[in-house]
XYZ file of N, CA and C in Angstrom:
525
model
N 93.858 -191.134 -136.563
C 92.706 -190.263 -136.661
C 91.649 -190.776 -135.700
N 91.048 -189.868 -134.977
C 89.968 -190.232 -134.060
C 88.667 -189.820 -134.708
N 87.720 -190.758 -134.770
C 86.460 -190.467 -135.438
C 85.317 -191.040 -134.603
N 84.262 -190.272 -134.503
C 83.062 -190.735 -133.812
C 81.860 -190.357 -134.647
N 80.933 -191.277 -134.774
C 79.781 -191.054 -135.638
C 78.510 -190.975 -134.811
N 77.769 -189.879 -134.961
C 76.490 -189.682 -134.302
C 75.477 -189.600 -135.420
N 74.562 -190.520 -135.504
C 73.789 -190.589 -136.725
C 72.400 -191.174 -136.562
N 71.518 -190.856 -137.427
C 70.195 -191.445 -137.612
C 69.364 -191.455 -136.335
N 68.303 -192.239 -136.344
C 67.432 -192.285 -135.175
C 68.122 -193.025 -134.042
N 67.647 -192.798 -132.837
C 68.276 -193.393 -131.669
C 68.196 -194.908 -131.654
N 67.236 -195.480 -132.341
C 67.081 -196.930 -132.346
C 67.404 -197.528 -133.703
N 68.326 -196.898 -134.440
C 68.606 -197.333 -135.807
C 69.306 -198.682 -135.857
N 69.945 -199.096 -134.773
C 70.605 -200.387 -134.752
C 71.936 -200.411 -135.480
N 72.385 -199.311 -136.022
C 73.658 -199.258 -136.723
C 74.802 -199.448 -135.726
N 75.937 -199.857 -136.247
C 77.080 -200.103 -135.371
C 77.564 -198.838 -134.680
N 77.250 -197.677 -135.223
C 77.708 -196.429 -134.628
C 76.756 -195.905 -133.561
N 75.589 -196.497 -133.421
C 74.644 -196.046 -132.398
C 75.217 -196.350 -131.016
N 75.064 -195.422 -130.097
C 75.574 -195.627 -128.748
C 74.651 -196.542 -127.960
N 75.229 -197.517 -127.329
C 74.449 -198.401 -126.475
C 74.311 -197.760 -125.099
N 73.420 -198.310 -124.311
C 73.229 -197.830 -122.944
C 74.544 -197.916 -122.172
N 75.302 -198.991 -122.347
C 76.568 -199.137 -121.624
C 77.606 -198.114 -122.105
N 77.598 -197.768 -123.397
C 78.509 -196.742 -123.899
C 78.154 -195.373 -123.321
N 76.854 -195.093 -123.237
C 76.434 -193.820 -122.637
C 76.820 -193.770 -121.164
N 76.610 -194.882 -120.461
C 76.965 -194.925 -119.038
C 78.471 -194.753 -118.850
N 79.255 -195.375 -119.723
C 80.715 -195.247 -119.637
C 81.152 -193.807 -119.906
N 80.522 -193.158 -120.873
C 80.862 -191.765 -121.188
C 80.509 -190.849 -120.021
N 79.358 -191.086 -119.395
C 78.971 -190.275 -118.234
C 79.922 -190.519 -117.063
N 80.345 -191.764 -116.886
C 81.297 -192.070 -115.812
C 82.640 -191.404 -116.088
N 83.061 -191.381 -117.357
C 84.297 -190.693 -117.729
C 84.194 -189.208 -117.392
N 83.027 -188.621 -117.658
C 82.805 -187.201 -117.341
C 82.886 -186.976 -115.834
N 82.255 -187.862 -115.071
C 82.319 -187.770 -113.604
C 83.774 -187.832 -113.131
N 84.528 -188.803 -113.662
C 85.932 -188.978 -113.266
C 86.766 -187.756 -113.645
N 86.530 -187.226 -114.832
C 87.260 -186.046 -115.286
C 87.011 -184.865 -114.352
N 85.737 -184.635 -114.029
C 85.390 -183.527 -113.128
C 86.006 -183.733 -111.754
N 85.942 -184.956 -111.259
C 86.522 -185.253 -109.943
C 88.032 -185.008 -109.955
N 88.707 -185.404 -111.038
C 90.158 -185.201 -111.121
C 90.516 -183.724 -111.200
N 89.594 -182.900 -111.665
C 89.818 -181.457 -111.766
C 89.259 -180.700 -110.560
N 88.744 -181.442 -109.590
C 88.156 -180.864 -108.370
C 87.014 -179.901 -108.680
N 86.185 -180.290 -109.631
C 84.983 -179.533 -109.974
C 83.799 -180.487 -109.922
N 82.608 -179.929 -109.810
C 81.417 -180.759 -109.649
C 80.620 -180.880 -110.932
N 80.273 -182.109 -111.247
C 79.288 -182.357 -112.295
C 77.958 -182.427 -111.546
N 77.352 -181.253 -111.357
C 76.123 -181.150 -110.573
C 75.019 -181.979 -111.232
N 73.948 -182.255 -110.502
C 72.845 -183.018 -111.103
C 72.307 -182.375 -112.388
N 72.202 -181.055 -112.429
C 71.689 -180.400 -113.644
C 72.689 -180.539 -114.786
N 73.968 -180.335 -114.505
C 74.992 -180.495 -115.546
C 74.984 -181.928 -116.075
N 74.853 -182.877 -115.171
C 74.814 -184.300 -115.561
C 73.580 -184.572 -116.424
N 72.432 -184.023 -116.048
C 71.205 -184.230 -116.828
C 71.327 -183.638 -118.230
N 71.971 -182.486 -118.332
C 72.160 -181.868 -119.644
C 73.096 -182.733 -120.489
N 74.185 -183.197 -119.895
C 75.104 -184.080 -120.625
C 74.403 -185.374 -121.019
N 73.624 -185.914 -120.115
C 72.865 -187.131 -120.398
C 71.891 -186.903 -121.556
N 71.252 -185.742 -121.593
C 70.336 -185.409 -122.689
C 71.085 -185.390 -124.020
N 72.294 -184.847 -124.017
C 73.089 -184.819 -125.246
C 73.438 -186.227 -125.715
N 73.593 -187.142 -124.776
C 73.910 -188.527 -125.124
C 72.687 -189.334 -125.563
N 71.486 -188.789 -125.428
C 70.288 -189.558 -125.791
C 70.039 -189.598 -127.288
N 70.752 -188.795 -128.049
C 70.505 -188.725 -129.479
C 71.819 -188.672 -130.245
N 71.722 -188.926 -131.526
C 72.890 -188.854 -132.403
C 72.931 -187.534 -133.160
N 72.018 -186.658 -132.839
C 71.924 -185.374 -133.537
C 72.243 -184.234 -132.575
N 72.713 -183.121 -133.114
C 72.943 -181.955 -132.261
C 71.613 -181.421 -131.727
N 71.634 -180.920 -130.510
C 70.427 -180.411 -129.863
C 70.575 -178.940 -129.504
N 69.491 -178.184 -129.658
C 69.437 -176.816 -129.192
C 69.093 -176.800 -127.706
N 69.293 -175.670 -127.069
C 69.042 -175.548 -125.625
C 67.594 -175.870 -125.276
N 66.648 -175.450 -126.108
C 65.239 -175.727 -125.812
C 64.922 -177.212 -125.967
N 65.585 -177.877 -126.918
C 65.423 -179.329 -127.058
C 65.951 -180.035 -125.812
N 67.091 -179.569 -125.341
C 67.694 -180.156 -124.139
C 66.776 -179.949 -122.941
N 66.224 -178.744 -122.805
C 65.313 -178.456 -121.689
C 64.114 -179.396 -121.721
N 63.599 -179.664 -122.902
C 62.456 -180.571 -123.050
C 62.823 -181.999 -122.628
N 63.990 -182.473 -123.057
C 64.439 -183.823 -122.695
C 64.646 -183.919 -121.189
N 65.308 -182.917 -120.614
C 65.583 -182.932 -119.177
C 64.279 -182.889 -118.382
N 63.317 -182.094 -118.837
C 62.060 -181.980 -118.088
C 61.284 -183.293 -118.089
N 61.522 -184.156 -119.064
C 60.835 -185.450 -119.135
C 61.687 -186.598 -118.611
N 62.881 -186.296 -118.100
C 63.773 -187.350 -117.629
C 63.306 -187.898 -116.283
N 63.739 -189.104 -115.993
C 63.400 -189.762 -114.729
C 63.937 -188.950 -113.551
N 65.174 -188.419 -113.707
C 65.805 -187.661 -112.619
C 65.025 -186.391 -112.292
N 64.286 -185.872 -113.251
C 63.572 -184.615 -113.072
C 62.085 -184.845 -112.806
N 61.691 -186.074 -112.664
C 60.285 -186.428 -112.490
C 59.651 -185.651 -111.339
N 58.576 -184.935 -111.674
C 57.843 -184.190 -110.665
C 58.431 -182.834 -110.329
N 59.554 -182.490 -110.946
C 60.182 -181.197 -110.679
C 59.758 -180.199 -111.741
N 60.109 -178.958 -111.512
C 59.739 -177.897 -112.440
C 60.559 -177.973 -113.730
N 60.034 -177.317 -114.763
C 60.722 -177.198 -116.045
C 61.912 -176.260 -115.861
N 63.081 -176.639 -116.364
C 64.271 -175.806 -116.194
C 64.242 -174.615 -117.142
N 64.650 -173.482 -116.652
C 64.714 -172.268 -117.460
C 65.861 -172.383 -118.456
N 65.711 -171.779 -119.623
C 66.783 -171.832 -120.625
C 68.131 -171.355 -120.086
N 68.141 -170.328 -119.223
C 69.412 -169.839 -118.683
C 70.123 -170.931 -117.890
N 69.375 -171.782 -117.214
C 69.958 -172.893 -116.460
C 70.611 -173.880 -117.418
N 69.949 -174.150 -118.525
C 70.498 -175.056 -119.541
C 71.772 -174.445 -120.130
N 71.725 -173.156 -120.463
C 72.901 -172.500 -121.041
C 74.075 -172.473 -120.072
N 73.817 -172.286 -118.799
C 74.909 -172.308 -117.805
C 75.541 -173.697 -117.738
N 74.703 -174.725 -117.754
C 75.222 -176.093 -117.745
C 76.024 -176.361 -119.022
N 75.513 -175.887 -120.164
C 76.229 -176.069 -121.429
C 77.568 -175.331 -121.415
N 77.603 -174.119 -120.863
C 78.861 -173.377 -120.753
C 79.893 -174.176 -119.970
N 79.461 -174.782 -118.883
C 80.350 -175.621 -118.083
C 80.848 -176.809 -118.901
N 79.929 -177.516 -119.567
C 80.298 -178.699 -120.350
C 81.250 -178.334 -121.486
N 81.025 -177.189 -122.124
C 81.910 -176.724 -123.190
C 83.298 -176.423 -122.629
N 83.348 -175.726 -121.502
C 84.627 -175.348 -120.896
C 85.435 -176.566 -120.476
N 84.755 -177.631 -120.100
C 85.433 -178.844 -119.654
C 85.733 -179.817 -120.791
N 85.316 -179.473 -122.004
C 85.563 -180.347 -123.151
C 84.640 -181.546 -123.202
N 83.502 -181.462 -122.512
C 82.548 -182.573 -122.484
C 81.459 -182.414 -123.545
N 81.430 -181.267 -124.197
C 80.453 -181.002 -125.253
C 81.072 -180.027 -126.246
N 80.470 -179.982 -127.422
C 80.880 -179.038 -128.458
C 79.659 -178.272 -128.935
N 79.897 -177.050 -129.384
C 78.840 -176.247 -129.987
C 79.047 -176.236 -131.489
N 77.993 -176.562 -132.218
C 78.020 -176.451 -133.671
C 77.429 -175.088 -134.014
N 78.283 -174.167 -134.347
C 77.866 -172.797 -134.587
C 76.847 -172.706 -135.717
N 77.082 -173.450 -136.793
C 76.188 -173.364 -137.952
C 74.774 -173.841 -137.633
N 74.626 -174.656 -136.610
C 73.319 -175.197 -136.231
C 72.795 -174.591 -134.932
N 73.628 -173.768 -134.271
C 73.309 -173.248 -132.943
C 72.819 -174.395 -132.059
N 73.611 -175.455 -132.051
C 73.239 -176.671 -131.328
C 74.490 -177.279 -130.697
N 74.268 -178.289 -129.870
C 75.333 -178.872 -129.068
C 75.338 -180.388 -129.216
N 76.534 -180.972 -129.087
C 76.674 -182.422 -129.058
C 77.621 -182.791 -127.921
N 77.442 -183.989 -127.410
C 78.335 -184.488 -126.374
C 79.671 -184.849 -127.012
N 80.724 -184.766 -126.234
C 82.053 -185.147 -126.706
C 82.607 -186.225 -125.796
N 82.536 -187.481 -126.231
C 83.034 -188.570 -125.393
C 84.530 -188.828 -125.547
N 85.266 -187.916 -126.175
C 86.668 -188.150 -126.499
C 87.602 -187.437 -125.542
N 88.850 -187.831 -125.610
C 89.879 -187.214 -124.779
C 90.844 -186.395 -125.611
N 90.362 -185.768 -126.682
C 91.293 -184.966 -127.470
C 91.674 -183.728 -126.673
N 92.809 -183.181 -127.029
C 93.327 -182.034 -126.301
C 92.605 -180.747 -126.650
N 92.721 -179.745 -125.787
C 92.036 -178.472 -126.016
C 92.544 -177.734 -127.255
N 93.779 -178.026 -127.685
C 94.334 -177.361 -128.863
C 94.211 -178.198 -130.125
N 93.615 -179.380 -130.022
C 93.436 -180.233 -131.194
C 92.375 -179.649 -132.116
N 92.632 -179.738 -133.387
C 91.646 -179.322 -134.386
C 90.544 -180.370 -134.408
N 89.301 -179.921 -134.323
C 88.153 -180.823 -134.371
C 87.354 -180.475 -135.618
N 87.083 -181.486 -136.419
C 86.277 -181.292 -137.626
C 84.962 -182.033 -137.442
N 83.871 -181.355 -137.752
C 82.547 -181.965 -137.694
C 82.033 -182.110 -139.114
N 81.668 -183.332 -139.467
C 81.058 -183.614 -140.758
C 79.569 -183.723 -140.501
N 78.808 -182.759 -140.997
C 77.382 -182.652 -140.689
C 76.580 -183.052 -141.915
N 75.753 -184.098 -141.775
C 74.949 -184.581 -142.888
C 73.677 -183.748 -143.008
N 73.496 -183.140 -144.168
C 72.295 -182.338 -144.411
C 71.057 -183.207 -144.569
N 71.235 -184.486 -144.905
C 70.090 -185.369 -145.131
C 69.501 -185.898 -143.827
N 70.340 -186.412 -142.943
C 69.830 -187.041 -141.720
C 70.124 -186.239 -140.456
N 70.985 -185.238 -140.545
C 71.331 -184.440 -139.374
C 72.410 -185.051 -138.514
N 72.932 -186.217 -138.919
C 73.982 -186.875 -138.150
C 75.280 -186.087 -138.192
N 76.119 -186.319 -137.203
C 77.385 -185.605 -137.088
C 78.509 -186.596 -136.820
N 79.567 -186.488 -137.601
C 80.820 -187.196 -137.332
C 81.782 -186.194 -136.727
N 82.413 -186.557 -135.622
C 83.454 -185.737 -135.014
C 84.782 -186.397 -135.302
N 85.698 -185.634 -135.854
C 86.995 -186.189 -136.215
C 88.117 -185.318 -135.676
N 89.164 -185.974 -135.218
C 90.401 -185.287 -134.869
C 91.533 -186.071 -135.506
N 92.578 -185.391 -135.837
C 93.722 -186.042 -136.464
C 94.956 -185.188 -136.212
N 96.052 -185.814 -135.808
C 97.289 -185.032 -135.644
C 97.678 -184.317 -136.943
N 97.471 -184.976 -138.078
C 97.808 -184.352 -139.359
C 96.967 -183.105 -139.602
N 95.664 -183.192 -139.320
C 94.777 -182.044 -139.495
C 95.189 -180.912 -138.564
N 95.448 -181.235 -137.309
C 95.859 -180.226 -136.328
C 97.152 -179.550 -136.770
N 98.137 -180.339 -137.223
C 99.410 -179.775 -137.661
C 99.236 -178.878 -138.883
N 98.414 -179.313 -139.849
C 98.216 -178.531 -141.071
C 97.553 -177.190 -140.762
N 96.506 -177.229 -139.964
C 95.807 -175.979 -139.632
C 96.693 -175.095 -138.763
N 97.405 -175.677 -137.814
C 98.307 -174.900 -136.960
C 99.382 -174.210 -137.791
N 99.921 -174.888 -138.787
C 100.935 -174.285 -139.656
C 100.355 -173.087 -140.411
N 99.124 -173.240 -140.919
C 98.476 -172.122 -141.615
C 98.248 -170.939 -140.675
N 97.784 -171.232 -139.472
C 97.526 -170.169 -138.506
C 98.817 -169.471 -138.085
N 99.876 -170.262 -137.859
C 101.165 -169.680 -137.479
C 101.712 -168.777 -138.579
N 101.576 -169.220 -139.827
C 102.058 -168.428 -140.957
C 101.348 -167.067 -141.016
N 100.090 -167.056 -140.628
C 99.310 -165.813 -140.642
C 99.373 -165.060 -139.313
N 100.135 -165.600 -138.358
C 100.244 -165.004 -137.019
C 98.859 -164.805 -136.403
N 98.054 -165.835 -136.542
C 96.677 -165.789 -136.053
C 96.550 -166.708 -134.852
N 96.023 -166.181 -133.760
C 95.818 -166.957 -132.532
C 94.347 -167.321 -132.442
N 93.999 -168.588 -132.653
C 92.582 -168.976 -132.625
C 92.050 -169.068 -131.200
N 90.784 -168.759 -131.060
C 90.098 -168.964 -129.784
C 89.667 -170.424 -129.692
N 89.131 -170.932 -130.786
C 88.771 -172.347 -130.885
C 89.247 -172.853 -132.234
N 89.467 -174.155 -132.314
C 89.871 -174.767 -133.573
C 88.826 -175.800 -133.952
N 87.756 -175.315 -134.567
C 86.645 -176.175 -134.957
C 86.323 -175.899 -136.419
N 86.128 -176.966 -137.160
C 85.764 -176.860 -138.563
C 84.447 -177.616 -138.760
N 83.499 -176.975 -139.429
C 82.216 -177.620 -139.722
C 82.096 -177.789 -141.227
N 81.890 -179.018 -141.647
C 81.767 -179.338 -143.065
C 80.413 -180.006 -143.275
N 79.611 -179.440 -144.173
C 78.294 -180.014 -144.442
C 78.322 -180.794 -145.746
N 77.443 -181.770 -145.841
C 77.354 -182.608 -147.031
C 76.429 -183.771 -146.767
N 76.706 -184.892 -147.391
C 75.883 -186.087 -147.238
C 76.766 -187.245 -146.774
N 76.370 -187.871 -145.684
C 77.158 -188.964 -145.109
C 77.058 -190.215 -145.976
N 77.931 -191.163 -145.725
C 77.975 -192.406 -146.483
C 76.672 -193.195 -146.341
N 76.085 -193.173 -145.161
C 74.834 -193.922 -144.940
C 73.714 -193.371 -145.820
N 73.604 -192.054 -145.875
C 72.542 -191.442 -146.682
C 72.837 -191.574 -148.175
N 74.099 -191.535 -148.557
C 74.465 -191.732 -149.953
C 74.098 -193.138 -150.422
N 74.242 -194.105 -149.504
C 73.937 -195.492 -149.856
C 72.436 -195.756 -149.936
N 71.636 -194.893 -149.289
C 70.185 -195.042 -149.357
C 69.604 -195.780 -148.181
N 68.283 -195.915 -148.156
C 67.567 -196.491 -147.011
C 67.969 -197.918 -146.675
N 68.436 -198.661 -147.636
C 68.805 -200.066 -147.353
C 69.936 -200.175 -146.356
N 70.793 -199.136 -146.291
C 71.919 -199.185 -145.364
C 71.558 -198.769 -143.967
N 70.373 -198.203 -143.800
C 69.968 -197.739 -142.475
C 69.420 -198.893 -141.712
């Protein structure tokens, strides 16, 4: 099972918080992936992906625009229009570098190499807003069997489950 935890404040110090080197490695992986596919991770696309990596919570397009407009790379430049952010997000989604959480109308970065047909489950904490991304061959096989039985061809295989994460259940002492 592949699991990634995006949680709490950016400086929470928890073991699941992404370090600067982890963010840099994820961005380099994205660059390498795009290069191997002969497509460009343009500066705007990179800034949007970088914005998604700055937090452990899903972000809306306007939140991303705000982060990008205050970034070092954008210093002194104009504020990006929402359509520009959405175009960059469409690219990142198509390349598997980000996911859209439909229930939140928000986006998160995807630092994983799961396949395009893999079932992805998001565990969304209602208390802190953190998101766990999980993939599992067993989950993919179970859902695929159900879909095949119903002769249903999915466009995407994403499951969103809301509740309370282990950190929030344990209380403030665990944060």
